[in-house]
Every structure is written in structure tokens, then in C-alpha cells.
Coordinates of C-alpha atoms in Angstrom, one line a residue:
M1 CA 30.6 -50.0 -20.7
N2 CA 28.4 -51.0 -17.7
G3 CA 25.0 -49.5 -16.7
S4 CA 26.6 -47.6 -13.9
M5 CA 29.1 -45.8 -15.9
F6 CA 26.1 -44.9 -18.5
F7 CA 24.3 -43.2 -15.7
T8 CA 27.6 -41.3 -14.8
I9 CA 28.3 -40.0 -18.1
C10 CA 24.8 -38.9 -18.8
S11 CA 24.7 -37.2 -15.3
F12 CA 28.0 -35.4 -16.0
F13 CA 26.5 -33.9 -19.3
Y14 CA 23.3 -32.7 -17.4
C15 CA 25.4 -31.2 -14.7
I16 CA 27.2 -29.1 -17.1
L17 CA 24.1 -28.0 -18.8
L18 CA 22.7 -27.0 -15.3
I19 CA 25.7 -24.9 -14.3
I20 CA 25.7 -23.2 -17.8
I21 CA 21.8 -22.2 -17.4
Y22 CA 22.2 -21.2 -13.8
F23 CA 25.1 -19.0 -14.2
S24 CA 23.6 -17.5 -17.3
K25 CA 20.8 -15.9 -15.3
Q26 CA 20.8 -13.1 -12.9
R27 CA 20.9 -14.6 -9.1
L28 CA 20.2 -13.2 -5.7
Q29 CA 23.2 -13.2 -3.4
L30 CA 21.6 -15.4 -0.3
F31 CA 23.7 -17.4 1.7
E32 CA 21.8 -20.5 0.6
N33 CA 22.2 -19.7 -3.0
K34 CA 25.9 -19.7 -2.2
I35 CA 25.7 -23.2 -0.7
Y36 CA 23.7 -24.3 -3.7
V37 CA 26.7 -23.1 -6.1
M38 CA 29.0 -25.2 -4.1
M39 CA 26.9 -28.0 -4.3
M40 CA 26.7 -27.8 -8.1
L41 CA 30.6 -27.5 -8.4
T42 CA 31.1 -30.3 -6.1
N43 CA 28.7 -32.5 -8.0
F44 CA 30.5 -31.5 -11.1
L45 CA 33.9 -32.7 -9.5
V46 CA 32.4 -36.0 -8.4
L47 CA 31.2 -36.7 -11.9
A48 CA 34.1 -35.6 -13.6
I49 CA 36.4 -37.8 -11.6
E50 CA 34.3 -40.7 -12.0
T51 CA 34.0 -40.4 -15.7
S52 CA 37.9 -40.0 -15.8
T53 CA 38.0 -43.7 -14.3
I54 CA 36.5 -45.1 -17.6
F55 CA 39.7 -44.0 -19.4
L56 CA 42.5 -43.9 -16.6
G57 CA 41.2 -46.7 -14.4
N58 CA 41.0 -46.9 -10.6
N59 CA 43.8 -46.1 -8.0
A60 CA 43.6 -45.7 -4.4
L61 CA 44.1 -42.0 -4.1
I62 CA 41.8 -41.2 -6.9
I63 CA 38.9 -43.3 -5.3
K64 CA 39.7 -41.6 -1.9
I65 CA 39.3 -38.1 -3.5
F66 CA 36.0 -39.4 -5.2
L67 CA 34.7 -40.7 -1.8
L68 CA 35.5 -37.2 0.0
L69 CA 33.8 -35.2 -2.7
L70 CA 30.6 -37.4 -2.2
L71 CA 30.8 -36.7 1.4
L72 CA 31.5 -32.9 0.7
W73 CA 28.2 -32.7 -1.2
I74 CA 26.2 -34.3 1.6
I75 CA 27.5 -32.0 4.1
E76 CA 26.9 -29.0 1.9
L77 CA 23.2 -30.3 1.6
T78 CA 23.1 -30.9 5.5
L79 CA 24.2 -27.2 5.7
Y80 CA 21.9 -26.1 3.2
V81 CA 18.9 -27.6 5.0
Y82 CA 20.2 -26.0 8.3
V83 CA 19.9 -22.5 6.5
I84 CA 16.5 -22.9 4.9
S85 CA 15.1 -24.2 8.3
N86 CA 16.1 -21.3 10.1
S87 CA 15.3 -17.4 9.7
K88 CA 18.8 -15.9 10.9
E89 CA 20.7 -13.5 8.9
D90 CA 23.5 -14.6 6.5
K91 CA 26.4 -13.3 8.5
K92 CA 25.3 -15.6 11.4
Y93 CA 25.7 -18.7 9.3
N94 CA 29.6 -18.2 8.6
G95 CA 30.3 -19.8 12.1
S96 CA 28.3 -22.8 11.0
L97 CA 30.3 -22.8 7.9
K98 CA 33.6 -22.8 9.5
I99 CA 32.8 -25.6 12.0
A100 CA 31.3 -27.8 8.8
G101 CA 34.8 -26.9 7.1
L102 CA 36.9 -27.8 10.0
I103 CA 34.9 -31.3 10.7
Y104 CA 35.3 -31.9 6.8
I105 CA 39.2 -31.5 7.0
L106 CA 39.5 -33.7 9.9
I107 CA 37.4 -36.5 8.4
A108 CA 39.4 -36.0 5.1
I109 CA 42.7 -36.5 7.1
L110 CA 41.1 -39.5 8.6
V111 CA 39.9 -41.2 5.4
I112 CA 43.3 -40.5 3.5
C113 CA 45.2 -42.1 6.3
L114 CA 42.8 -45.2 6.5
P115 CA 43.2 -48.3 4.4
L116 CA 41.1 -48.8 1.1
E117 CA 40.8 -52.0 -0.7
F118 CA 39.5 -53.2 -4.1
E119 CA 37.3 -56.3 -5.2
N120 CA 37.1 -57.4 -8.5
K121 CA 34.3 -59.9 -9.6
T122 CA 33.2 -60.8 -13.1
G123 CA 34.7 -57.8 -14.7
S124 CA 33.3 -55.1 -12.2
Q125 CA 35.4 -53.4 -9.5
Y126 CA 34.6 -51.5 -6.3
A127 CA 36.2 -50.4 -3.3
Y128 CA 35.8 -51.3 0.3
G129 CA 37.7 -51.0 3.6
A130 CA 37.8 -48.5 6.5
S131 CA 37.9 -45.4 4.3
V132 CA 34.5 -46.3 2.7
S133 CA 33.1 -47.3 6.2
T134 CA 34.0 -43.9 7.5
I135 CA 32.2 -42.1 4.5
F136 CA 29.2 -44.2 4.8
I137 CA 29.0 -43.5 8.7
V138 CA 29.5 -39.8 8.3
S139 CA 26.9 -39.7 5.4
G140 CA 24.5 -41.4 7.8
L141 CA 25.1 -38.9 10.6
C142 CA 24.5 -36.0 8.1
I143 CA 21.2 -37.6 7.2
C144 CA 20.4 -37.7 10.6
C145 CA 21.2 -34.2 11.0
C146 CA 18.9 -33.3 7.9
L147 CA 16.2 -35.1 9.9
F148 CA 16.5 -33.3 13.0
F149 CA 16.3 -30.0 11.2
L150 CA 13.3 -31.1 9.5
F151 CA 11.5 -32.2 12.8
R152 CA 12.6 -28.9 14.5
D153 CA 10.7 -27.0 11.8
F154 CA 7.9 -29.4 11.6
K155 CA 5.1 -27.0 11.5
N156 CA 6.6 -26.0 7.8
I157 CA 7.2 -29.6 6.9
K158 CA 5.0 -29.3 3.9
N159 CA 6.9 -26.3 2.4
K160 CA 8.0 -27.1 -1.0
K161 CA 11.6 -26.0 -0.2
Y162 CA 11.9 -29.3 1.7
Y163 CA 10.8 -31.5 -1.5
P164 CA 14.3 -32.3 -2.7
V165 CA 15.5 -33.4 0.9
Y166 CA 12.8 -35.8 0.9
V167 CA 13.6 -37.0 -2.6
F168 CA 17.3 -37.6 -1.3
L169 CA 16.4 -39.4 1.9
G170 CA 14.0 -41.5 0.2
I171 CA 15.8 -42.5 -3.0
G172 CA 19.1 -42.3 -1.0
A173 CA 17.8 -45.1 1.5
L174 CA 16.9 -47.1 -1.7
A175 CA 20.2 -46.5 -3.1
L176 CA 22.1 -47.8 -0.3
V177 CA 20.1 -51.2 -0.3
V178 CA 20.6 -51.7 -4.1
Q179 CA 24.4 -50.9 -3.6
A180 CA 24.5 -53.2 -0.5
I181 CA 23.2 -55.9 -2.7
N182 CA 25.2 -55.0 -5.7
P183 CA 28.4 -52.8 -4.9
S184 CA 29.8 -52.5 -8.2
L185 CA 26.6 -50.6 -9.2
L186 CA 27.5 -47.0 -8.5
L187 CA 24.4 -44.7 -7.9
A188 CA 25.6 -42.1 -5.3
S189 CA 27.0 -39.6 -7.9
S190 CA 23.9 -39.9 -10.2
L191 CA 21.6 -39.6 -7.0
E192 CA 23.4 -36.4 -6.2
T193 CA 23.0 -34.9 -9.8
F194 CA 19.4 -35.8 -9.7
V195 CA 18.8 -34.1 -6.2
T196 CA 20.8 -30.8 -7.6
F197 CA 18.5 -30.9 -10.8
L198 CA 15.5 -31.1 -8.6
M199 CA 16.5 -28.3 -6.3
Y200 CA 16.9 -26.0 -9.3
F201 CA 13.4 -26.7 -10.6
T202 CA 11.8 -26.3 -7.2
I203 CA 13.6 -23.9 -5.1
E204 CA 16.7 -22.6 -6.4
N205 CA 15.7 -21.5 -9.7
P206 CA 16.9 -17.8 -10.1
D207 CA 13.6 -16.8 -11.8
L208 CA 11.6 -18.3 -9.0
K209 CA 13.8 -16.8 -6.6
M210 CA 13.7 -13.3 -7.9
I211 CA 9.9 -13.6 -8.1
E212 CA 9.9 -14.6 -4.5
Q213 CA 12.0 -11.8 -3.4
L214 CA 9.9 -9.4 -5.3
N215 CA 6.6 -10.8 -3.8
M216 CA 8.2 -10.4 -0.5
A217 CA 9.4 -6.9 -1.3
R218 CA 5.8 -6.0 -2.6
D219 CA 4.3 -7.3 0.6
Q220 CA 6.6 -5.2 2.8
A221 CA 5.9 -2.3 0.7
E222 CA 2.2 -2.7 1.0
K223 CA 2.6 -3.3 4.7
A224 CA 4.6 0.0 4.7
N225 CA 2.1 1.9 2.6
N226 CA -0.8 0.7 5.0
A227 CA 0.9 1.8 8.0
K228 CA 1.7 5.0 6.7
T229 CA -1.7 5.5 5.3
D230 CA -3.1 4.6 8.9
F231 CA -0.8 7.2 10.6
L232 CA -1.7 9.8 8.0
S233 CA -5.2 9.2 8.8
N234 CA -4.9 9.3 12.4
M235 CA -2.8 12.3 12.1
S236 CA -5.5 14.1 10.0
H237 CA -8.1 13.2 12.7
E238 CA -6.0 14.8 15.5
I239 CA -5.1 17.9 13.5
R240 CA -8.7 18.4 12.5
T241 CA -9.9 18.1 16.0
P242 CA -8.2 21.4 17.2
L243 CA -8.6 22.9 13.8
N244 CA -12.4 22.6 14.5
A245 CA -12.2 24.7 17.5
I246 CA -9.7 27.4 15.7
V247 CA -12.4 27.5 12.7
G248 CA -15.4 27.5 14.6
F249 CA -14.8 30.0 17.2
S250 CA -13.2 32.2 14.4
Q251 CA -16.6 32.0 12.4
A252 CA -18.3 32.9 15.5
L253 CA -16.0 36.0 16.1
M254 CA -16.7 37.3 12.6
E255 CA -20.5 37.4 13.4
E256 CA -19.6 39.4 16.8
D257 CA -19.6 43.2 16.9
I258 CA -15.8 43.7 16.7
S259 CA -13.4 46.2 15.4
P260 CA -12.5 46.2 11.6
S261 CA -9.0 45.4 12.4
A262 CA -9.9 42.4 14.7
K263 CA -12.3 41.2 12.0
D264 CA -9.4 41.2 9.4
E265 CA -7.3 39.4 12.0
V266 CA -10.0 36.7 12.3
K267 CA -10.3 36.3 8.5
D268 CA -6.5 35.5 8.5
I269 CA -6.9 32.9 11.3
V270 CA -9.7 31.3 9.0
M271 CA -7.7 31.6 5.9
A272 CA -4.6 30.1 7.9
S273 CA -6.8 27.2 9.1
E274 CA -8.0 26.5 5.6
N275 CA -4.6 26.3 4.1
L276 CA -3.4 24.1 7.1
L277 CA -6.5 21.8 6.2
E278 CA -5.7 21.8 2.5
I279 CA -2.1 20.8 3.4
V280 CA -3.4 17.9 5.6
N281 CA -6.0 16.6 3.0
G282 CA -3.2 16.8 0.2
I283 CA -0.9 14.6 2.1
L284 CA -3.7 12.1 3.1
D285 CA -4.7 12.0 -0.7
I286 CA -1.3 11.6 -2.1
S287 CA -0.6 8.6 0.4
K288 CA -3.9 7.0 -0.6
I289 CA -3.0 7.4 -4.3
E290 CA 0.4 5.8 -3.7
A291 CA -1.2 3.1 -2.0
D292 CA -3.9 2.5 -4.7
K293 CA -6.5 3.1 -2.2
L294 CA -8.0 6.1 -3.5
E295 CA -11.6 5.5 -4.8
I296 CA -13.8 7.2 -7.1
I297 CA -17.4 7.4 -5.5
N298 CA -20.0 8.4 -8.0
S299 CA -23.5 9.7 -7.2
E300 CA -26.1 12.1 -8.5
Y301 CA -25.2 15.8 -8.1
R302 CA -26.4 19.1 -9.3
L303 CA -23.4 20.8 -11.4
Q304 CA -24.6 24.4 -11.0
T305 CA -24.3 24.1 -7.1
I306 CA -20.6 22.8 -7.7
L307 CA -20.1 25.8 -10.0
D308 CA -21.5 28.2 -7.6
D309 CA -19.5 27.1 -4.5
L310 CA -16.5 27.1 -6.7
V311 CA -16.9 30.7 -7.7
I312 CA -17.5 31.7 -3.9
L313 CA -14.4 29.8 -2.8
T314 CA -12.3 31.4 -5.5
K315 CA -13.4 35.0 -4.8
G316 CA -12.6 34.3 -1.1
R317 CA -9.3 33.4 -2.2
I318 CA -8.8 36.4 -4.4
G319 CA -9.7 38.7 -1.6
E320 CA -8.2 42.3 -2.1
K321 CA -6.2 41.3 -5.2
P322 CA -6.7 43.3 -8.3
L323 CA -7.9 40.3 -10.1
E324 CA -11.3 39.7 -11.9
L325 CA -13.0 36.3 -12.1
R326 CA -14.8 36.0 -15.2
T327 CA -16.9 33.1 -15.9
Y328 CA -18.9 31.1 -18.5
F329 CA -20.9 28.1 -18.0
D330 CA -22.8 26.3 -20.8
P331 CA -26.4 26.8 -20.2
S332 CA -27.3 23.6 -22.1
I333 CA -25.4 21.3 -19.7
P334 CA -28.0 19.0 -18.0
A335 CA -28.7 20.0 -14.7
Y336 CA -28.1 16.8 -12.8
L337 CA -25.2 14.5 -13.6
Y338 CA -23.7 11.3 -12.2
G339 CA -20.1 11.0 -11.1
D340 CA -17.7 11.8 -8.3
H341 CA -18.9 15.3 -7.7
T342 CA -16.4 15.6 -4.9
R343 CA -13.4 14.8 -6.7
L344 CA -14.6 17.1 -9.5
K345 CA -14.9 19.9 -7.1
Q346 CA -11.2 19.1 -6.1
I347 CA -9.8 19.1 -9.4
V348 CA -11.4 22.4 -10.3
L349 CA -10.5 23.9 -6.9
N350 CA -6.7 23.0 -7.2
L351 CA -6.6 24.6 -10.5
L352 CA -8.4 27.9 -9.5
T353 CA -6.4 28.3 -6.5
N354 CA -3.3 27.9 -8.4
A355 CA -4.5 30.5 -10.7
V356 CA -4.9 32.9 -7.8
K357 CA -1.7 32.3 -6.4
Y358 CA 0.3 32.8 -9.2
T359 CA -1.7 35.8 -10.8
K360 CA -1.1 39.0 -9.2
E361 CA -3.3 41.4 -11.4
G362 CA -5.4 40.9 -14.5
H363 CA -8.3 38.2 -14.9
I364 CA -8.9 34.5 -14.4
D365 CA -11.3 33.1 -16.9
F366 CA -13.2 30.0 -15.5
K367 CA -15.2 28.3 -18.4
V368 CA -17.3 25.2 -18.6
P369 CA -18.5 24.5 -22.2
S370 CA -19.7 20.9 -22.8
V371 CA -20.2 18.4 -25.6
Q372 CA -23.2 16.0 -25.1
T373 CA -23.4 12.5 -26.6
G374 CA -26.6 10.4 -25.8
D375 CA -26.4 10.3 -22.1
V376 CA -22.8 11.2 -21.6
C377 CA -21.9 14.8 -21.1
R378 CA -18.2 15.8 -21.8
L379 CA -17.4 18.8 -19.3
I380 CA -14.5 20.9 -20.7
I381 CA -13.3 22.8 -17.8
S382 CA -10.7 25.3 -18.4
V383 CA -9.2 27.9 -16.1
E384 CA -6.9 30.4 -18.0
D385 CA -4.9 33.4 -16.0
T386 CA -2.6 36.3 -16.8
G387 CA -0.1 35.1 -14.2
I388 CA 3.4 34.2 -14.4
G389 CA 3.3 31.4 -16.8
I390 CA 5.4 28.4 -16.9
E391 CA 8.6 28.0 -19.0
S392 CA 8.0 25.3 -21.9
D393 CA 10.9 22.7 -20.5
K394 CA 9.1 22.7 -17.1
I395 CA 5.8 21.9 -18.0
D396 CA 6.4 18.2 -17.6
K397 CA 7.4 18.8 -14.0
L398 CA 4.1 20.4 -13.2
F399 CA 2.4 17.2 -12.1
M400 CA 5.4 15.9 -9.9
K401 CA 4.7 15.8 -6.1
F402 CA 6.5 18.2 -4.1
E403 CA 7.7 20.0 -7.1
R404 CA 7.3 23.6 -7.2
L405 CA 8.7 25.7 -10.1
D406 CA 10.8 28.7 -9.7
L407 CA 11.1 28.5 -6.0
D408 CA 13.4 31.0 -5.8
K409 CA 11.2 33.5 -7.3
N410 CA 7.8 32.5 -5.8
I411 CA 9.2 31.9 -2.3
T412 CA 6.5 34.1 -0.7
I413 CA 3.7 31.9 -2.3
E414 CA 2.4 29.1 -0.2
G415 CA 2.2 25.6 -1.1
T416 CA 3.5 21.9 -0.8
G417 CA 3.6 21.0 -4.4
L418 CA 1.0 18.4 -4.0
G419 CA -2.0 20.1 -5.7
L420 CA -1.2 19.5 -9.3
A421 CA 0.1 16.1 -8.6
I422 CA -3.2 15.0 -6.9
T423 CA -5.1 16.8 -9.6
K424 CA -3.5 14.7 -12.5
K425 CA -4.0 11.7 -10.6
L426 CA -7.8 12.3 -10.1
V427 CA -8.2 13.2 -13.5
D428 CA -6.5 9.8 -14.6
L429 CA -8.7 7.7 -12.0
M430 CA -11.9 9.4 -13.5
H431 CA -10.6 8.4 -17.2
G432 CA -10.2 12.2 -18.3
K433 CA -7.5 14.2 -19.8
I434 CA -5.7 17.5 -18.6
V435 CA -3.8 19.7 -21.1
V436 CA -1.4 22.7 -20.0
Q437 CA -0.7 25.5 -22.4
S438 CA 1.5 28.5 -21.0
V439 CA 3.4 31.4 -22.4
Y440 CA 6.2 32.5 -19.7
G441 CA 5.4 35.7 -18.3
K442 CA 1.9 36.0 -19.8
G443 CA -0.3 33.3 -18.1
S444 CA -1.5 29.7 -18.1
K445 CA -4.3 27.6 -19.4
F446 CA -5.3 24.2 -17.9
T447 CA -8.0 22.3 -19.4
V448 CA -9.7 19.1 -18.2
A449 CA -12.0 17.1 -19.9
L450 CA -14.3 14.6 -17.9
D451 CA -17.2 12.5 -19.1
Q452 CA -20.3 12.5 -16.6
K453 CA -23.6 10.5 -17.2
V454 CA -26.6 12.5 -17.6
V455 CA -29.3 12.0 -14.9
A456 CA -32.8 12.5 -16.4
T457 CA -34.9 11.9 -13.3
P458 CA -32.7 12.7 -10.2
T459 CA -34.1 11.3 -6.8
K460 CA -36.0 13.5 -4.6
E461 CA -33.1 13.6 -2.0
V462 CA -30.6 14.8 -4.4
V463 CA -32.8 17.6 -5.6
E464 CA -33.6 18.4 -1.9
T465 CA -29.9 18.4 -1.0
N466 CA -28.7 20.6 -3.9
S467 CA -31.4 23.1 -3.8
A468 CA -30.9 24.0 -0.2
P469 CA -31.0 27.5 0.4
S470 CA -27.6 29.3 1.0
L471 CA -28.4 31.1 4.3
D472 CA -26.0 32.9 6.7
K473 CA -28.5 32.2 9.7
V474 CA -31.1 29.7 10.5
D475 CA -34.0 30.3 12.8
A476 CA -34.6 27.0 14.6
T477 CA -36.6 28.3 17.5
G478 CA -38.3 25.5 19.5
T479 CA -35.8 22.7 17.9
T480 CA -34.0 20.6 20.5
I481 CA -30.6 19.5 19.6
L482 CA -28.3 17.0 21.4
L483 CA -24.5 17.2 21.0
V484 CA -22.4 14.2 21.8
D485 CA -18.6 14.4 21.7
D486 CA -15.8 13.3 24.2
N487 CA -13.9 16.5 23.4
K488 CA -15.1 19.6 25.6
I489 CA -13.7 22.0 23.5
N490 CA -15.6 20.6 20.4
L491 CA -18.8 20.7 22.6
K492 CA -18.1 24.6 23.1
V493 CA -17.6 25.1 19.3
G494 CA -20.8 23.3 18.6
E495 CA -22.7 25.4 21.2
R496 CA -21.2 28.7 19.8
L497 CA -22.0 27.7 16.2
L498 CA -25.6 26.8 17.3
K499 CA -25.9 29.8 19.2
D500 CA -27.8 32.2 17.0
C501 CA -30.3 29.4 15.6
N502 CA -32.4 29.9 18.9
A503 CA -32.4 26.0 19.2
T504 CA -32.2 24.4 22.8
I505 CA -28.7 22.5 23.0
T506 CA -27.9 20.0 25.4
C507 CA -24.4 18.6 25.6
L508 CA -23.0 15.1 26.6
D509 CA -19.6 13.7 26.6
N510 CA -20.0 10.0 25.9
G511 CA -22.4 7.3 24.5
F512 CA -23.5 5.9 27.8
D513 CA -24.9 9.2 29.1
C514 CA -26.7 9.5 25.8
L515 CA -28.5 6.2 26.0
E516 CA -29.6 7.0 29.4
L517 CA -30.9 10.5 28.6
L518 CA -32.7 9.4 25.7
K519 CA -34.6 6.9 27.7
T520 CA -36.6 9.8 29.4
K521 CA -36.2 12.6 26.8
T522 CA -36.5 13.2 23.1
F523 CA -34.7 15.5 20.7
D524 CA -35.3 16.8 17.2
L525 CA -31.7 16.2 16.2
I526 CA -28.7 14.5 17.4
L527 CA -25.4 15.7 16.4
M528 CA -22.7 12.8 17.3
D529 CA -19.0 12.1 17.1
D530 CA -17.9 8.8 16.2
M531 CA -14.5 8.4 17.5
M532 CA -15.5 8.4 21.3
P533 CA -13.6 6.3 23.9
K534 CA -15.4 3.1 25.5
M535 CA -18.3 3.5 23.3
S536 CA -18.2 4.8 19.8
G537 CA -20.7 7.0 17.8
V538 CA -21.4 4.0 15.6
E539 CA -21.8 1.6 18.5
T540 CA -24.3 4.1 20.2
L541 CA -26.2 4.6 17.3
H542 CA -26.8 0.7 16.8
K543 CA -27.7 0.6 20.6
L544 CA -30.3 3.3 20.1
K545 CA -31.8 1.6 16.8
E546 CA -32.4 -1.5 19.1
N547 CA -35.3 0.4 20.2
P548 CA -37.9 0.0 17.2
N549 CA -39.5 3.3 18.1
F550 CA -36.1 5.3 17.9
N551 CA -36.8 7.9 15.0
I552 CA -34.7 11.0 15.9
P553 CA -32.4 11.9 12.9
V554 CA -28.6 11.3 13.8
V555 CA -25.8 13.3 12.1
A556 CA -22.4 11.9 12.3
M557 CA -20.1 14.7 13.1
T558 CA -16.5 13.4 13.2
A559 CA -12.9 14.7 12.2
N560 CA -12.5 11.1 10.5
A561 CA -13.1 12.9 7.3
I562 CA -11.3 10.8 4.7
E563 CA -12.9 10.0 1.2
G564 CA -15.6 7.5 1.6
M565 CA -16.7 8.1 5.2
K566 CA -19.8 10.0 4.3
E567 CA -21.0 6.7 2.6
K568 CA -19.6 4.6 5.5
Y569 CA -21.6 6.5 8.0
L570 CA -24.8 6.6 5.9
N571 CA -24.6 2.6 5.7
E572 CA -24.0 2.4 9.3
G573 CA -27.5 4.2 9.9
F574 CA -26.8 7.7 10.3
N575 CA -29.0 10.2 8.5
N576 CA -26.2 12.6 7.5
Y577 CA -22.7 13.6 8.0
L578 CA -20.5 16.5 8.8
S579 CA -17.0 16.8 8.6
K580 CA -14.7 18.5 11.1
P581 CA -13.5 21.6 10.9
I582 CA -17.4 22.1 10.7
N583 CA -18.4 24.4 7.7
R584 CA -20.9 27.0 8.8
Q585 CA -22.8 26.6 5.7
E586 CA -23.2 22.9 5.7
L587 CA -24.2 22.9 9.3
N588 CA -26.9 25.6 8.6
N589 CA -28.3 23.3 5.7
I590 CA -28.3 20.2 8.3
I591 CA -30.3 22.6 10.8
M592 CA -32.6 23.7 8.1
K593 CA -33.3 20.2 6.9
Y594 CA -34.1 18.6 10.5
K595 CA -35.3 21.6 12.6
K596 CA -38.8 21.4 14.1
K597 CA -41.5 22.4 11.5

């Protein structure tokens, strides 16, 4: 057995092994994969015929079939290079495949008709003649086509998907030189096997292909999530702007001397606005959770302030229902803790709101005992009601988004089914636990355990912020306030909310006028919107702070109220932050803090 036959037999067994491995794995059904399968099978036939000649000897027909299979593999490789150098859809390659097939059939007819001769020297035998020359010429044209496709995609020339092509072109040229010197040394089939193997370990490995497709799918999903989050963020801003007017004017009307029936109607407007705002915030939160962009932002806070706010909000939602809110807060809980108090408040408010929704009469027990270990305080927050309860087989569905249990029975109860789904995600993000106990028809109990760090010495700013008096009205006589907002309705809302504090109010609708006015006039406080055309509030503030003598407190007053915005605006240089719709009490606290002494 000569050396070339040894290479052939080894290649044949390697080819069989490759086919077994390839077809034993799950594969993607891409056009280029289909071509690669054809290349493997063609290579198998080439090696099978070449191996059979060891035992059956050579004849003209077998040699011509062998040569045509060699050419078929090169044409398939050329088509493969064409496909991977284009970004067309698979169905558009069908035409190219038909053309390549037609060309191959014509060449096959020509090769079969052309003469073939044998040379036998010193025990080695090889074929030559017009048939062989035709195969060499067409193979050379195929290689030129490969070079053309590579050159056309020159910007991606370093892409690893072209490595097997480079190997084929390089080693193929070397094989042609060797075979020209020694025609009896048959290397073409072994070369094709080597390139086919190389393709498997570089670009055609099913595992790598699957990973590549999964990565692409993940990138596309991330882009879609980002687009969705951006859209919802913009939608939130757009909805909050008219809501600011509705809530602001409604709050102002409630302070007017109007009839009791009109006041009740205004209360309904405020409640409906709050429900709409809750839905917008819920959708925004769930989208951020899905995109893994919801952040836990820890800071120092006074727990009692949070609990007092929750009690006030819950009593407001109870309204005239025959429902008693009973509370117990562990007096040994440290006054100041460190954690995400915004998310803590959101978690508990969701539980309290649900209890109010699904409890017609009786009571709601809101309890916060604690367990302190070192500098960690574990809050054990429980909300227990005497409401409709939950069937045991449906408890697992409670925390699924958009899932509302017994909808047919609770059709009059408002909600989107997002509250508890968000609550569960938030508890998980804060490394806490939530447990549900319920007896259908008698009531439910939700218990949340969250660890918060104890703050032994709180900062002065936290103490002042959390100790701000709860006032319905603020007297800011002599205080000058500048309102800057491009939306004229928001300016009217701001003026109306500040009407009773006796401050002097000036309104502007853009940052440029603000810069000009402050060159000649000063104020005690500036309330500035951020999302203004031409010059944003942040840009305006930066321009103002270019003056080293500028020391007027500036509060960001914006509908861009997604999580983390307060910290963002404080880092930009604002002294404080108000989200729209403007909460009257928060506005009063701001005025109280910065009014003229």
C-alpha cells in the first residue's frame, strides 16, 4: 500500500466518525448547515470510491465518477462561501443552488464524454487527459469565485468563519504543486477531509452554532427589552404630565369652599388619578424587572416616618368602608435603619392595598415586630385581613404577573394583577422572604421578613428630612420662588399649589429666559423641570453653576420619576427632587425647608 492510499483509508475512517458525531447532535436548520451536510456526504463518497479502487482496481467510469465527486465538493464549498459572505434569507439561496446544480450537470456530461487516459510508471498509476484537465480548470474557477466572495466581504476578512477557506486555498495550492511534481500522489480527497474536519471544529460545530444563535437571540431580546423599557419610561413621563394637572387642580379645589357633593367628586378624581398612577408605575416596574434593570438603592431612613405614611395612605383607601385598621409597631425597633425605604414602602403598601380591596368589613391587622442581631434588624411585617381569602390550590398563582384570582367574582375590584408579582420580585431583590397563609372565605395573612442595617448615628440631613413637620399649609411670606417649566399647564398647577403659602411666584417656560433673568434678579428657591426642549433643566443648572457666586437652592421638578432619578438629579447638582404628579405634602416640606427665614 503506497502513502497516498494510507492517507485515503485514514481519511475515510475519520469521515465516518465525523458524520456519526455530527448527526448525533441537535442542529440548527440553516441553509449553510444544509450545504455542510452535503459536503460531508460528498466527501464520504469520494473516500469510499477511492478506497474501493484498492480492492477493485481502476477503470475509466469509476475514475470519472471520483473526479466529478471531487468537483462537486469544491462547488459546494464555493456555494458555502457565497452563503456565509451574504446576509440574505435562506429562501433567496434556492436560486443560487439551482444554478450551481445546472452548471454541475453540464460539466458532468462534458467530463463523461471527454477521453480519459491512464499512466502506469514504476507501480503507480494515475489518470490524465481532457476529463482531468476540465476538472482542474473548473476547480480553479471555483477557487477564483471563493476569492471574489472573500474580497467582496473584505471588512470581515478576519472573521473565523473564513479560516477553513484560507486553509483550503493555501494547502490546495501546495497540493496542486506536489501533484504536478508527482501525479501518482493523490492528496485531493485527504485535503477535502481535512478542510471538512476543520469546518466542524471552527464554524459548523452544532454546539457552537447553538451557542451563537442563543447569544444572538439573547442580544435581540435585550434590545427589545431596552426598547420596551425606554418606551414605557417615555409613556410614564407623558402620562404623568397631564396627571400632574389633574391631581394638582383637584387638590387645590379640595381646599376651596365648595359644596360637600362637589368635594366628594373631587376626591373621586384624586383617587382615580392615584389608581392610574399606580398602574403606570406597576407596568414600568415590571418591565424593569424583566429587563434586570430594577435597582435596590439603599440609604438611611427613619422607619416611623414610613410607617406613619403607610397608615395615612391605607386609611385614605379604606374611606367609608366598615373596616378597622389595627396597628402594632415594635417599640424596640431602632429609630434609623439603612436600606431601600422606597421599595420597603412599596412592598407594604401593595399588601395593605390588596387587603383593603378584598376586605369588605371587619379589620386589617398591620404589625411590625422585629428581631435584632448585632447591627442587623430583621423586620417581620405582617398584614392580616378578614377578607375573601384565597383557595389553597391558587396560592401559587398569586405572584404571577397579570394574574387575578376569582376574576368572575371580583370583577368590580380594580387592579392589573401586577402588585403582588412586583412585591415578590422586590422581596427577592432585597434578599427577604414572603409567606402567604389563607383560609378561603375567612381572610389572608401576608408576612414579609426583611433584614435592614441599624444606623447608630444618622446624618444630620436624614434627621431633618424625616423629622419635617406634617403641615397642611405653609406660610412662606416674603419668599420668592421661580418656577421653570415648558408646559404652561404645569406652571398653572405650580402657581395654584403655591397660592396659599403667600410666596411671590415668577414663572418662565424655558432655560434661556431663566439664565437671563437670574443675571439681574435673585430668588430664594427655584423649582425647575428637567425635560425641556432646546435646553434641559440639567443643562440650565450647569450653566447657572458656572457662576461661582450662584447659591440659590434648585429643586428638580419632573415627570421623569422612575427609580433612581432622585439620586441622579442630586448627583447633577440639584438640591432636592419633586416627582410629578406633585404630592402636596412633599411640596410643603420643600417650601418649609428652603423658605426665607
